[in-house]
PDB file of C-alpha atoms in Angstrom:
ATOM      1  CA  UNK A   1       0.000   0.000   0.000  1.00  0.00           C
ATOM      2  CA  UNK A   2       2.742   2.457   0.967  1.00  0.00           C
ATOM      3  CA  UNK A   3       6.383   2.942   1.904  1.00  0.00           C
ATOM      4  CA  UNK A   4       7.120   5.693   4.434  1.00  0.00           C
ATOM      5  CA  UNK A   5      10.755   6.787   4.643  1.00  0.00           C
ATOM      6  CA  UNK A   6      12.235   8.316   7.786  1.00  0.00           C
ATOM      7  CA  UNK A   7      13.569  11.813   7.257  1.00  0.00           C
ATOM      8  CA  UNK A   8      14.044  13.332  10.729  1.00  0.00           C
ATOM      9  CA  UNK A   9      10.341  13.121  11.467  1.00  0.00           C
ATOM     10  CA  UNK A  10       8.791  12.402  14.858  1.00  0.00           C
ATOM     11  CA  UNK A  11       5.831  10.534  13.350  1.00  0.00           C
ATOM     12  CA  UNK A  12       4.434   8.769  10.321  1.00  0.00           C
ATOM     13  CA  UNK A  13       0.775   9.317   9.618  1.00  0.00           C
ATOM     14  CA  UNK A  14      -0.956   7.402   6.865  1.00  0.00           C
ATOM     15  CA  UNK A  15      -4.629   8.287   6.668  1.00  0.00           C
ATOM     16  CA  UNK A  16      -5.862   6.547   3.510  1.00  0.00           C
ATOM     17  CA  UNK A  17      -5.896   2.846   4.368  1.00  0.00           C
ATOM     18  CA  UNK A  18      -8.313   1.162   1.957  1.00  0.00           C
ATOM     19  CA  UNK A  19     -11.380  -0.377   3.582  1.00  0.00           C
ATOM     20  CA  UNK A  20     -11.304  -3.391   1.268  1.00  0.00           C
ATOM     21  CA  UNK A  21      -8.463  -4.951   3.331  1.00  0.00           C
ATOM     22  CA  UNK A  22      -9.310  -6.620   6.639  1.00  0.00           C
ATOM     23  CA  UNK A  23      -5.741  -6.864   7.988  1.00  0.00           C
ATOM     24  CA  UNK A  24      -2.684  -4.619   7.695  1.00  0.00           C
ATOM     25  CA  UNK A  25       0.986  -5.386   8.302  1.00  0.00           C
ATOM     26  CA  UNK A  26       3.692  -2.786   8.934  1.00  0.00           C
ATOM     27  CA  UNK A  27       7.226  -4.005   8.210  1.00  0.00           C
ATOM     28  CA  UNK A  28      10.136  -2.094   9.776  1.00  0.00           C
ATOM     29  CA  UNK A  29      13.253  -1.883   7.638  1.00  0.00           C
ATOM     30  CA  UNK A  30      16.116  -0.509   9.737  1.00  0.00           C
ATOM     31  CA  UNK A  31      14.037   2.261  11.277  1.00  0.00           C
ATOM     32  CA  UNK A  32      16.496   4.422  13.231  1.00  0.00           C
ATOM     33  CA  UNK A  33      16.121   7.044  15.946  1.00  0.00           C
ATOM     34  CA  UNK A  34      18.212  10.098  16.826  1.00  0.00           C
ATOM     35  CA  UNK A  35      17.684   9.784  20.577  1.00  0.00           C
ATOM     36  CA  UNK A  36      16.550   7.248  23.136  1.00  0.00           C
ATOM     37  CA  UNK A  37      12.802   6.922  22.627  1.00  0.00           C
ATOM     38  CA  UNK A  38       9.671   4.766  22.864  1.00  0.00           C
ATOM     39  CA  UNK A  39       7.752   3.671  19.749  1.00  0.00           C
ATOM     40  CA  UNK A  40       3.964   4.140  19.901  1.00  0.00           C
ATOM     41  CA  UNK A  41       0.957   3.830  17.585  1.00  0.00           C
ATOM     42  CA  UNK A  42      -2.627   5.090  17.353  1.00  0.00           C
ATOM     43  CA  UNK A  43      -5.332   4.273  14.808  1.00  0.00           C
ATOM     44  CA  UNK A  44      -7.713   6.352  12.741  1.00  0.00           C
ATOM     45  CA  UNK A  45     -11.301   5.092  12.807  1.00  0.00           C
ATOM     46  CA  UNK A  46     -13.550   6.460  10.054  1.00  0.00           C
ATOM     47  CA  UNK A  47     -10.926   9.174   9.381  1.00  0.00           C
ATOM     48  CA  UNK A  48     -10.704  10.372  13.014  1.00  0.00           C
ATOM     49  CA  UNK A  49      -7.552   9.758  15.095  1.00  0.00           C
ATOM     50  CA  UNK A  50      -8.550   7.836  18.210  1.00  0.00           C
ATOM     51  CA  UNK A  51      -6.618   9.151  21.227  1.00  0.00           C
ATOM     52  CA  UNK A  52      -8.897   7.800  23.953  1.00  0.00           C
ATOM     53  CA  UNK A  53      -7.676   5.716  26.869  1.00  0.00           C
ATOM     54  CA  UNK A  54      -8.903   2.370  25.493  1.00  0.00           C
ATOM     55  CA  UNK A  55      -5.782   0.895  23.845  1.00  0.00           C
ATOM     56  CA  UNK A  56      -5.033  -2.333  25.738  1.00  0.00           C
ATOM     57  CA  UNK A  57      -1.806  -4.285  25.228  1.00  0.00           C
ATOM     58  CA  UNK A  58       0.409  -6.843  26.866  1.00  0.00           C
ATOM     59  CA  UNK A  59       3.385  -8.988  26.083  1.00  0.00           C
ATOM     60  CA  UNK A  60       7.000  -9.524  26.934  1.00  0.00           C
ATOM     61  CA  UNK A  61      10.324  -7.800  26.448  1.00  0.00           C
ATOM     62  CA  UNK A  62      13.428  -9.959  26.356  1.00  0.00           C
ATOM     63  CA  UNK A  63      17.171  -9.397  26.203  1.00  0.00           C
ATOM     64  CA  UNK A  64      20.070 -11.837  26.442  1.00  0.00           C
ATOM     65  CA  UNK A  65      19.703 -12.322  30.199  1.00  0.00           C
ATOM     66  CA  UNK A  66      16.136 -11.549  31.265  1.00  0.00           C
ATOM     67  CA  UNK A  67      12.485 -11.443  30.310  1.00  0.00           C
ATOM     68  CA  UNK A  68       9.907  -8.980  31.627  1.00  0.00           C
ATOM     69  CA  UNK A  69       6.171  -9.184  31.069  1.00  0.00           C
ATOM     70  CA  UNK A  70       3.983  -6.118  30.751  1.00  0.00           C
ATOM     71  CA  UNK A  71       0.401  -5.086  30.245  1.00  0.00           C
ATOM     72  CA  UNK A  72      -1.219  -1.740  30.079  1.00  0.00           C
ATOM     73  CA  UNK A  73      -4.000   0.525  29.003  1.00  0.00           C
ATOM     74  CA  UNK A  74      -3.575   4.009  27.630  1.00  0.00           C
ATOM     75  CA  UNK A  75      -3.960   6.436  24.786  1.00  0.00           C
ATOM     76  CA  UNK A  76      -1.771   4.395  22.421  1.00  0.00           C
ATOM     77  CA  UNK A  77      -0.081   1.041  21.910  1.00  0.00           C
ATOM     78  CA  UNK A  78       3.471   1.205  23.325  1.00  0.00           C
ATOM     79  CA  UNK A  79       5.768  -1.304  21.607  1.00  0.00           C
ATOM     80  CA  UNK A  80       9.007  -0.648  23.496  1.00  0.00           C
ATOM     81  CA  UNK A  81       7.334  -0.696  26.896  1.00  0.00           C
ATOM     82  CA  UNK A  82       9.834   0.192  29.667  1.00  0.00           C
ATOM     83  CA  UNK A  83      12.858  -0.238  27.366  1.00  0.00           C
ATOM     84  CA  UNK A  84      13.491   2.673  24.999  1.00  0.00           C
ATOM     85  CA  UNK A  85      15.569   2.348  21.872  1.00  0.00           C
ATOM     86  CA  UNK A  86      19.087   3.733  22.103  1.00  0.00           C
ATOM     87  CA  UNK A  87      20.136   6.767  20.088  1.00  0.00           C
ATOM     88  CA  UNK A  88      21.512   5.613  16.751  1.00  0.00           C
ATOM     89  CA  UNK A  89      19.929   2.167  17.097  1.00  0.00           C
ATOM     90  CA  UNK A  90      17.587   0.699  14.526  1.00  0.00           C
ATOM     91  CA  UNK A  91      14.457  -1.431  14.752  1.00  0.00           C
ATOM     92  CA  UNK A  92      13.313  -4.375  12.662  1.00  0.00           C
ATOM     93  CA  UNK A  93      10.194  -6.518  12.754  1.00  0.00           C
ATOM     94  CA  UNK A  94       6.492  -6.039  12.183  1.00  0.00           C
ATOM     95  CA  UNK A  95       3.181  -4.859  13.621  1.00  0.00           C
ATOM     96  CA  UNK A  96      -0.025  -6.429  12.336  1.00  0.00           C
ATOM     97  CA  UNK A  97      -3.527  -5.215  13.078  1.00  0.00           C
ATOM     98  CA  UNK A  98      -6.926  -6.448  11.984  1.00  0.00           C
ATOM     99  CA  UNK A  99     -10.625  -5.812  12.497  1.00  0.00           C
ATOM    100  CA  UNK A 100     -11.299  -3.660   9.482  1.00  0.00           C
ATOM    101  CA  UNK A 101     -14.794  -4.923   8.758  1.00  0.00           C
ATOM    102  CA  UNK A 102     -17.047  -2.537  10.726  1.00  0.00           C
ATOM    103  CA  UNK A 103     -18.035  -5.430  13.024  1.00  0.00           C
ATOM    104  CA  UNK A 104     -14.856  -6.623  14.768  1.00  0.00           C
ATOM    105  CA  UNK A 105     -12.817  -4.844  17.441  1.00  0.00           C
ATOM    106  CA  UNK A 106      -9.360  -3.748  16.244  1.00  0.00           C
ATOM    107  CA  UNK A 107      -6.675  -6.169  17.447  1.00  0.00           C
ATOM    108  CA  UNK A 108      -2.887  -6.094  17.119  1.00  0.00           C
ATOM    109  CA  UNK A 109       0.130  -8.362  17.374  1.00  0.00           C
ATOM    110  CA  UNK A 110       3.787  -7.479  16.924  1.00  0.00           C
ATOM    111  CA  UNK A 111       7.323  -8.761  17.007  1.00  0.00           C
ATOM    112  CA  UNK A 112      10.058  -6.112  17.102  1.00  0.00           C
ATOM    113  CA  UNK A 113      13.804  -6.145  17.782  1.00  0.00           C
ATOM    114  CA  UNK A 114      15.985  -3.140  18.705  1.00  0.00           C
ATOM    115  CA  UNK A 115      19.118  -2.147  20.617  1.00  0.00           C
ATOM    116  CA  UNK A 116      18.732  -0.777  24.148  1.00  0.00           C
ATOM    117  CA  UNK A 117      21.784   0.609  25.987  1.00  0.00           C
ATOM    118  CA  UNK A 118      23.929  -2.511  26.084  1.00  0.00           C
ATOM    119  CA  UNK A 119      21.846  -5.330  24.633  1.00  0.00           C
ATOM    120  CA  UNK A 120      19.542  -6.367  21.860  1.00  0.00           C
ATOM    121  CA  UNK A 121      15.907  -6.461  23.000  1.00  0.00           C
ATOM    122  CA  UNK A 122      12.900  -8.111  21.459  1.00  0.00           C
ATOM    123  CA  UNK A 123       9.222  -7.480  22.062  1.00  0.00           C
ATOM    124  CA  UNK A 124       6.331  -9.812  21.455  1.00  0.00           C
ATOM    125  CA  UNK A 125       2.985  -8.176  22.152  1.00  0.00           C
ATOM    126  CA  UNK A 126      -0.710  -8.167  21.422  1.00  0.00           C
ATOM    127  CA  UNK A 127      -3.619  -5.902  22.151  1.00  0.00           C
ATOM    128  CA  UNK A 128      -6.951  -4.458  21.175  1.00  0.00           C
ATOM    129  CA  UNK A 129      -8.926  -1.218  21.213  1.00  0.00           C
ATOM    130  CA  UNK A 130     -12.137  -1.217  23.269  1.00  0.00           C
ATOM    131  CA  UNK A 131     -13.803   1.504  21.234  1.00  0.00           C
ATOM    132  CA  UNK A 132     -15.056   2.136  17.707  1.00  0.00           C
ATOM    133  CA  UNK A 133     -16.065  -1.502  17.167  1.00  0.00           C
ATOM    134  CA  UNK A 134     -18.289  -0.571  14.237  1.00  0.00           C
ATOM    135  CA  UNK A 135     -15.850   1.826  12.566  1.00  0.00           C
ATOM    136  CA  UNK A 136     -13.399   1.104   9.788  1.00  0.00           C
ATOM    137  CA  UNK A 137      -9.655   1.480  10.392  1.00  0.00           C
ATOM    138  CA  UNK A 138      -8.728   4.197   7.895  1.00  0.00           C
ATOM    139  CA  UNK A 139      -5.266   5.214   9.049  1.00  0.00           C
ATOM    140  CA  UNK A 140      -2.451   4.974  11.534  1.00  0.00           C
ATOM    141  CA  UNK A 141      -0.061   7.224  13.381  1.00  0.00           C
ATOM    142  CA  UNK A 142       3.289   5.695  14.307  1.00  0.00           C
ATOM    143  CA  UNK A 143       5.449   7.962  16.452  1.00  0.00           C
ATOM    144  CA  UNK A 144       8.465   8.366  18.694  1.00  0.00           C
ATOM    145  CA  UNK A 145       7.808   9.630  22.224  1.00  0.00           C
ATOM    146  CA  UNK A 146      10.743  12.043  21.809  1.00  0.00           C
ATOM    147  CA  UNK A 147      13.228  12.904  19.104  1.00  0.00           C
ATOM    148  CA  UNK A 148      12.774  11.685  15.577  1.00  0.00           C
ATOM    149  CA  UNK A 149      13.083   8.756  13.209  1.00  0.00           C
ATOM    150  CA  UNK A 150      16.112   9.571  11.111  1.00  0.00           C
ATOM    151  CA  UNK A 151      16.724   6.580   8.850  1.00  0.00           C
ATOM    152  CA  UNK A 152      15.097   3.473   7.427  1.00  0.00           C
ATOM    153  CA  UNK A 153      11.487   2.991   6.458  1.00  0.00           C
ATOM    154  CA  UNK A 154       8.208   1.271   7.193  1.00  0.00           C
ATOM    155  CA  UNK A 155       6.172  -0.538   4.566  1.00  0.00           C
ATOM    156  CA  UNK A 156       2.418  -0.960   4.891  1.00  0.00           C
ATOM    157  CA  UNK A 157       0.735  -4.003   3.358  1.00  0.00           C
ATOM    158  CA  UNK A 158      -2.951  -4.909   3.153  1.00  0.00           C
ATOM    159  CA  UNK A 159      -4.215  -8.510   3.425  1.00  0.00           C
ATOM    160  CA  UNK A 160      -7.546 -10.264   3.256  1.00  0.00           C
TER     161      UNK A 160
END
């Protein structure tokens, strides 16, 4: 559907997801950050960015020596929960979300890998949005909590 290239931007917003796809996958290709940051995402439902406090998610973060589980609720999905990326580090992996049929709640799963301080971290997570169950997913906002994305890209694919 689209390729979004990092160019010292704090966010990617893509607001024209076609409603004829039920599921979307975002592939990260060496997405890099200029400072230590957290990666977050919000969805557009029927062309309106949903910022309400009903994004639920949980999963695990792992490095070479430990694993930590997390769960949360907030105004976005937080993929690097408790472990920010390091400045100059890059991220690979994917985020997949589904529910684009005006009947099903939006759900998400992801697997991401990045460098944090002194180790490689990975994140496996899932979640859902408890709002807008009858609305179509028409866009996404992927953003850094601070700083900017300064290299690499994300590719957005649609699947049925």
